[in-house]
Amino acid sequence: MSKDLAIEISHLFKTYRDADRPAVNDLSLSVEQGDFFGLLGANGAGKTTTLSILCGLIKSSSGEVRLFDKDVNTQLKEIKPMIGVVPQEYALYPELTALENLQFFGGVYGLEKKQIAEQIEGMTDILQVKDLLNKRIARMSGGEKRRFNLMAGLLHRPKLLFLDEPTVGIDVKSQQIIIDFLRELNREGMTIIYTSHLMAEAETLCNHVAVMVQGRKLCDGCPSALVAEAGVANLHELCLNLMK
Ligand SMILES: Nc1ncnc2c1ncn2[C@@H]1O[C@H](COP(=O)(O)OP(=O)(O)OP(=O)(O)O)[C@@H](O)[C@H]1O
Ligand SMILES: [Mg+2]
């Protein structure tokens, strides 16, 4: 594995119990350090399943996944401090305030109270949620919850961040705040792996994308090169063609 790779996946398969086809079907893929990578596909394509295997939440049926040249199956303990995970479903406790949630998650990562406070201070301004820290999650809008969900995965400043559909179902302002923040994190050197079915968003954000259809990777590369090669107008059109 090259030193510059953040992720190397070879011949990955995942078949859920009682399923009639694999959710991930022979996926091989490499992501370089510093990439803003988009894993794209329609509902049910296998994006969340792939992401869950990559960050060690579920086990694959077969195949190999290495993060920073460490095996996810056997070296997860060493990998965990380097990665952050922002799930599609909210990870936050609804009855706790945002601050209480962040303090809890910071503690899970083994951070000192002071470190947690510094991280919160740094992120609340950029994400425009400073006034909401003492509000209970249950009383927040989707866009507010998304921003705190994101913060919870970033408290320990991971080298590699996994995000599952971070901007779905929220208003354009919240979307833009999150996008700008992710761009900045990537500029600072964080490798970002994000899943989406929002093709226009992925096209502007990502330097590398892969398109999955029914568990299989149909193409991967730089969005502009893929679009040019296929002779189509944009990523949206490319994906529509691939899904036919
Ligand atoms: N826990 C599970 N048990 C059984 N089947 C599952 C499970 N989770 C997902 N699947 C199935 O695996 C396939 C891939 O699902 P997955 O959630 O990975 O897709 P996705 O691309 O993330 O979709 P979405 O855009 O809707 O989030 C689907 O057919 C889904 O029904
Ligand atoms: Mg999903």
Tab-separated table of C-alpha atoms and ligand atoms in Angstrom:
chain	number	residue	atom	x	y	z
A	1	MET	CA	0.000	0.000	0.000
A	2	SER	CA	1.338	3.417	-0.935
A	3	LYS	CA	2.123	5.697	2.027
A	4	ASP	CA	-0.113	8.381	0.565
A	5	LEU	CA	-3.258	6.284	0.651
A	6	ALA	CA	-5.843	6.902	3.341
A	7	ILE	CA	-8.001	3.962	2.267
A	8	GLU	CA	-7.417	0.843	0.229
A	9	ILE	CA	-10.335	-1.507	-0.361
A	10	SER	CA	-9.925	-4.775	-2.232
A	11	HIS	CA	-12.660	-7.139	-3.323
A	12	LEU	CA	-15.041	-6.166	-0.575
A	13	PHE	CA	-18.304	-8.072	-0.239
A	14	LYS	CA	-21.144	-7.734	2.250
A	15	THR	CA	-24.273	-9.863	2.190
A	16	TYR	CA	-26.760	-9.291	4.998
A	17	ARG	CA	-28.420	-12.322	6.509
A	18	ASP	CA	-31.382	-13.526	4.380
A	19	ALA	CA	-30.593	-10.996	1.612
A	20	ASP	CA	-30.951	-12.238	-1.964
A	21	ARG	CA	-28.018	-10.142	-3.256
A	22	PRO	CA	-24.890	-8.574	-1.770
A	23	ALA	CA	-25.289	-4.996	-0.476
A	24	VAL	CA	-21.624	-4.489	-1.453
A	25	ASN	CA	-20.469	-6.532	-4.412
A	26	ASP	CA	-16.741	-6.843	-5.171
A	27	LEU	CA	-15.765	-3.256	-4.368
A	28	SER	CA	-12.133	-2.270	-4.926
A	29	LEU	CA	-11.093	1.335	-4.455
A	30	SER	CA	-8.264	3.567	-3.237
A	31	VAL	CA	-8.558	7.013	-1.663
A	32	GLU	CA	-5.516	9.245	-1.269
A	33	GLN	CA	-4.725	11.268	1.826
A	34	GLY	CA	-6.129	14.772	1.434
A	35	ASP	CA	-8.914	13.685	-0.921
A	36	PHE	CA	-12.464	14.941	-0.658
A	37	PHE	CA	-14.041	11.709	-1.777
A	38	GLY	CA	-17.711	11.191	-2.655
A	39	LEU	CA	-19.349	7.782	-2.607
A	40	LEU	CA	-22.415	8.314	-4.755
A	41	GLY	CA	-25.474	6.282	-5.603
A	42	ALA	CA	-29.237	5.988	-5.362
A	43	ASN	CA	-31.141	4.790	-2.291
A	44	GLY	CA	-30.093	1.254	-1.460
A	45	ALA	CA	-26.913	1.383	-3.574
A	46	GLY	CA	-24.775	0.269	-0.616
A	47	LYS	CA	-23.239	3.583	0.485
A	48	THR	CA	-24.029	3.333	4.200
A	49	THR	CA	-23.058	-0.337	4.261
A	50	THR	CA	-19.678	0.481	2.694
A	51	LEU	CA	-19.059	3.372	5.069
A	52	SER	CA	-20.035	1.227	8.072
A	53	ILE	CA	-17.485	-1.417	7.070
A	54	LEU	CA	-14.769	1.184	6.477
A	55	CYS	CA	-15.111	2.641	9.946
A	56	GLY	CA	-15.414	-0.742	11.654
A	57	LEU	CA	-19.084	-0.527	12.664
A	58	ILE	CA	-20.012	-3.726	10.817
A	59	LYS	CA	-17.970	-6.635	9.468
A	60	SER	CA	-17.636	-7.414	5.789
A	61	SER	CA	-18.441	-10.894	4.441
A	62	SER	CA	-15.058	-10.957	2.673
A	63	GLY	CA	-12.394	-8.707	1.219
A	64	GLU	CA	-9.842	-6.385	2.742
A	65	VAL	CA	-9.999	-2.798	3.992
A	66	ARG	CA	-6.885	-0.888	5.063
A	67	LEU	CA	-6.921	2.631	6.542
A	68	PHE	CA	-3.516	4.311	6.689
A	69	ASP	CA	-2.105	0.867	5.927
A	70	LYS	CA	-3.806	-0.763	8.928
A	71	ASP	CA	-6.305	-3.591	8.619
A	72	VAL	CA	-9.814	-2.654	9.809
A	73	ASN	CA	-10.490	-6.216	10.963
A	74	THR	CA	-7.383	-6.670	13.077
A	75	GLN	CA	-6.080	-3.157	13.890
A	76	LEU	CA	-9.247	-1.213	14.665
A	77	LYS	CA	-7.951	-0.044	18.035
A	78	GLU	CA	-5.066	1.787	16.348
A	79	ILE	CA	-7.321	3.138	13.615
A	80	LYS	CA	-10.106	4.518	15.838
A	81	PRO	CA	-8.302	7.627	17.167
A	82	MET	CA	-7.534	8.665	13.582
A	83	ILE	CA	-11.106	8.557	12.298
A	84	GLY	CA	-14.288	10.505	12.896
A	85	VAL	CA	-17.730	9.218	12.003
A	86	VAL	CA	-20.823	11.308	11.334
A	87	PRO	CA	-23.703	8.894	10.766
A	88	GLN	CA	-26.760	9.313	8.552
A	89	GLU	CA	-29.035	8.918	11.585
A	90	TYR	CA	-28.408	11.356	14.433
A	91	ALA	CA	-25.984	10.009	17.021
A	92	LEU	CA	-27.068	12.574	19.612
A	93	TYR	CA	-29.114	11.994	22.775
A	94	PRO	CA	-32.374	13.938	22.279
A	95	GLU	CA	-33.035	14.639	25.961
A	96	LEU	CA	-29.585	16.139	26.581
A	97	THR	CA	-28.528	19.633	25.546
A	98	ALA	CA	-26.053	20.091	22.702
A	99	LEU	CA	-23.321	20.942	25.206
A	100	GLU	CA	-24.037	17.862	27.332
A	101	ASN	CA	-23.927	15.712	24.193
A	102	LEU	CA	-20.598	17.164	23.085
A	103	GLN	CA	-19.116	16.716	26.561
A	104	PHE	CA	-20.305	13.115	26.554
A	105	PHE	CA	-18.836	12.334	23.116
A	106	GLY	CA	-15.609	14.137	23.973
A	107	GLY	CA	-15.341	11.895	27.037
A	108	VAL	CA	-15.875	8.805	24.874
A	109	TYR	CA	-12.864	9.905	22.805
A	110	GLY	CA	-10.868	10.280	26.024
A	111	LEU	CA	-10.510	14.066	25.771
A	112	GLU	CA	-9.928	16.320	28.778
A	113	LYS	CA	-12.666	18.829	29.662
A	114	LYS	CA	-10.404	21.704	28.585
A	115	GLN	CA	-9.743	20.152	25.181
A	116	ILE	CA	-13.466	19.599	24.650
A	117	ALA	CA	-14.208	23.222	25.571
A	118	GLU	CA	-11.544	24.462	23.121
A	119	GLN	CA	-12.913	22.345	20.296
A	120	ILE	CA	-16.471	23.485	20.983
A	121	GLU	CA	-15.339	27.120	21.092
A	122	GLY	CA	-13.562	26.725	17.752
A	123	MET	CA	-16.431	25.089	15.932
A	124	THR	CA	-19.557	26.819	17.264
A	125	ASP	CA	-18.626	30.140	15.655
A	126	ILE	CA	-17.980	28.683	12.216
A	127	LEU	CA	-21.093	26.526	12.345
A	128	GLN	CA	-23.152	29.413	13.770
A	129	VAL	CA	-24.564	27.449	16.709
A	130	LYS	CA	-23.074	29.304	19.662
A	131	ASP	CA	-26.490	30.370	21.003
A	132	LEU	CA	-27.830	26.832	20.835
A	133	LEU	CA	-25.396	25.030	23.121
A	134	ASN	CA	-27.831	24.871	26.031
A	135	LYS	CA	-30.814	23.812	23.945
A	136	ARG	CA	-31.993	20.223	24.111
A	137	ILE	CA	-31.454	18.260	20.892
A	138	ALA	CA	-35.126	17.196	20.841
A	139	ARG	CA	-36.124	20.850	20.436
A	140	MET	CA	-33.806	21.587	17.505
A	141	SER	CA	-34.475	21.840	13.778
A	142	GLY	CA	-32.936	19.280	11.403
A	143	GLY	CA	-30.263	21.740	10.285
A	144	GLU	CA	-29.261	22.543	13.867
A	145	LYS	CA	-29.069	18.848	14.777
A	146	ARG	CA	-26.966	18.120	11.690
A	147	ARG	CA	-24.419	20.723	12.725
A	148	PHE	CA	-24.060	19.311	16.246
A	149	ASN	CA	-23.950	15.766	14.830
A	150	LEU	CA	-20.998	16.917	12.754
A	151	MET	CA	-19.268	18.543	15.725
A	152	ALA	CA	-19.597	15.348	17.764
A	153	GLY	CA	-17.575	13.443	15.139
A	154	LEU	CA	-14.857	16.100	15.014
A	155	LEU	CA	-14.025	16.778	18.663
A	156	HIS	CA	-10.862	14.666	18.551
A	157	ARG	CA	-9.700	16.235	15.245
A	158	PRO	CA	-9.512	13.038	13.160
A	159	LYS	CA	-7.214	12.703	10.123
A	160	LEU	CA	-10.001	10.967	8.252
A	161	LEU	CA	-13.663	11.931	8.468
A	162	PHE	CA	-16.592	9.767	7.341
A	163	LEU	CA	-19.877	11.541	6.691
A	164	ASP	CA	-23.069	9.815	5.645
A	165	GLU	CA	-25.335	12.231	3.741
A	166	PRO	CA	-24.439	15.264	5.878
A	167	THR	CA	-26.644	17.746	4.040
A	168	VAL	CA	-29.765	15.746	3.236
A	169	GLY	CA	-33.113	17.088	4.407
A	170	ILE	CA	-31.943	20.477	5.660
A	171	ASP	CA	-32.424	24.028	4.395
A	172	VAL	CA	-30.010	25.686	1.995
A	173	LYS	CA	-28.449	27.946	4.612
A	174	SER	CA	-27.564	25.056	6.930
A	175	GLN	CA	-26.354	23.123	3.886
A	176	GLN	CA	-24.043	25.956	2.885
A	177	ILE	CA	-22.655	26.378	6.406
A	178	ILE	CA	-21.822	22.675	6.571
A	179	ILE	CA	-20.331	22.602	3.071
A	180	ASP	CA	-18.112	25.636	3.742
A	181	PHE	CA	-16.929	24.070	6.991
A	182	LEU	CA	-16.120	20.740	5.321
A	183	ARG	CA	-14.204	22.544	2.564
A	184	GLU	CA	-12.143	24.321	5.186
A	185	LEU	CA	-11.375	21.083	7.073
A	186	ASN	CA	-10.266	19.497	3.800
A	187	ARG	CA	-8.097	22.516	2.946
A	188	GLU	CA	-6.411	22.080	6.321
A	189	GLY	CA	-5.513	18.527	5.302
A	190	MET	CA	-8.330	16.328	6.604
A	191	THR	CA	-9.293	13.485	4.279
A	192	ILE	CA	-13.064	13.453	3.879
A	193	ILE	CA	-15.211	10.549	2.766
A	194	TYR	CA	-18.772	11.519	2.157
A	195	THR	CA	-21.799	9.734	0.762
A	196	SER	CA	-24.529	11.503	-1.116
A	197	HIS	CA	-27.126	11.262	-3.815
A	198	LEU	CA	-26.850	15.015	-4.413
A	199	MET	CA	-24.776	14.974	-7.589
A	200	ALA	CA	-24.448	18.723	-8.091
A	201	GLU	CA	-23.137	19.115	-4.552
A	202	ALA	CA	-20.653	16.263	-4.984
A	203	GLU	CA	-19.434	17.684	-8.277
A	204	THR	CA	-18.437	20.969	-6.683
A	205	LEU	CA	-17.007	19.452	-3.495
A	206	CYS	CA	-15.152	16.301	-4.456
A	207	ASN	CA	-11.872	15.770	-6.275
A	208	HIS	CA	-12.643	12.042	-6.445
A	209	VAL	CA	-15.970	10.232	-6.679
A	210	ALA	CA	-17.177	6.657	-7.136
A	211	VAL	CA	-20.649	5.739	-8.321
A	212	MET	CA	-22.305	2.625	-6.883
A	213	VAL	CA	-25.324	0.876	-8.354
A	214	GLN	CA	-26.812	-2.103	-6.524
A	215	GLY	CA	-23.664	-2.724	-4.541
A	216	ARG	CA	-21.265	-2.509	-7.475
A	217	LYS	CA	-18.876	0.307	-8.297
A	218	LEU	CA	-19.556	1.398	-11.856
A	219	CYS	CA	-16.868	4.064	-12.122
A	220	ASP	CA	-14.476	6.173	-10.086
A	221	GLY	CA	-12.201	9.111	-10.705
A	222	CYS	CA	-12.101	12.879	-10.848
A	223	PRO	CA	-15.653	14.182	-11.550
A	224	SER	CA	-14.634	16.462	-14.439
A	225	ALA	CA	-12.637	13.671	-16.102
A	226	LEU	CA	-15.510	11.183	-15.721
A	227	VAL	CA	-17.965	13.688	-17.172
A	228	ALA	CA	-15.668	14.508	-20.111
A	229	GLU	CA	-14.939	10.845	-20.812
A	230	ALA	CA	-18.643	9.978	-20.894
A	231	GLY	CA	-19.425	12.997	-23.093
A	232	VAL	CA	-22.188	14.213	-20.769
A	233	ALA	CA	-23.002	17.608	-19.264
A	234	ASN	CA	-22.458	16.816	-15.599
A	235	LEU	CA	-22.274	14.160	-12.893
A	236	HIS	CA	-26.051	14.058	-12.582
A	237	GLU	CA	-26.398	13.053	-16.236
A	238	LEU	CA	-23.557	10.539	-15.925
A	239	CYS	CA	-25.268	8.855	-12.978
A	240	LEU	CA	-28.627	8.790	-14.728
A	241	ASN	CA	-26.951	6.989	-17.639
A	242	LEU	CA	-25.204	4.535	-15.327
A	243	MET	CA	-28.410	3.730	-13.470
A	244	LYS	CA	-30.382	2.906	-16.641
B	1	LIG	N1	-29.092	-4.036	8.559
B	1	LIG	C1	-29.489	-4.481	7.374
B	1	LIG	N2	-30.013	-5.733	7.226
B	1	LIG	C2	-30.403	-6.192	6.023
B	1	LIG	N3	-30.311	-5.499	4.880
B	1	LIG	C3	-29.815	-4.248	4.956
B	1	LIG	C4	-29.372	-3.678	6.195
B	1	LIG	N4	-28.916	-2.432	5.951
B	1	LIG	C5	-29.044	-2.228	4.615
B	1	LIG	N5	-29.588	-3.322	4.023
B	1	LIG	C6	-29.848	-3.479	2.583
B	1	LIG	O1	-28.597	-3.341	1.893
B	1	LIG	C7	-28.758	-2.566	0.701
B	1	LIG	C8	-27.846	-1.352	0.762
B	1	LIG	O2	-28.304	-0.496	1.807
B	1	LIG	P1	-27.526	0.818	2.268
B	1	LIG	O3	-28.220	1.326	3.462
B	1	LIG	O4	-26.100	0.487	2.358
B	1	LIG	O5	-27.775	1.753	1.013
B	1	LIG	P2	-27.545	3.333	0.845
B	1	LIG	O6	-26.867	3.504	-0.462
B	1	LIG	O7	-26.896	3.881	2.040
B	1	LIG	O8	-29.040	3.882	0.721
B	1	LIG	P3	-29.673	5.308	1.192
B	1	LIG	O9	-29.354	6.295	0.108
B	1	LIG	O10	-31.148	5.009	1.225
B	1	LIG	O11	-29.126	5.666	2.530
B	1	LIG	C9	-30.246	-2.251	0.600
B	1	LIG	O12	-30.835	-3.204	-0.252
B	1	LIG	C10	-30.739	-2.385	2.020
B	1	LIG	O13	-32.074	-2.787	2.027
B	2	MG	MG	-27.448	5.328	3.445
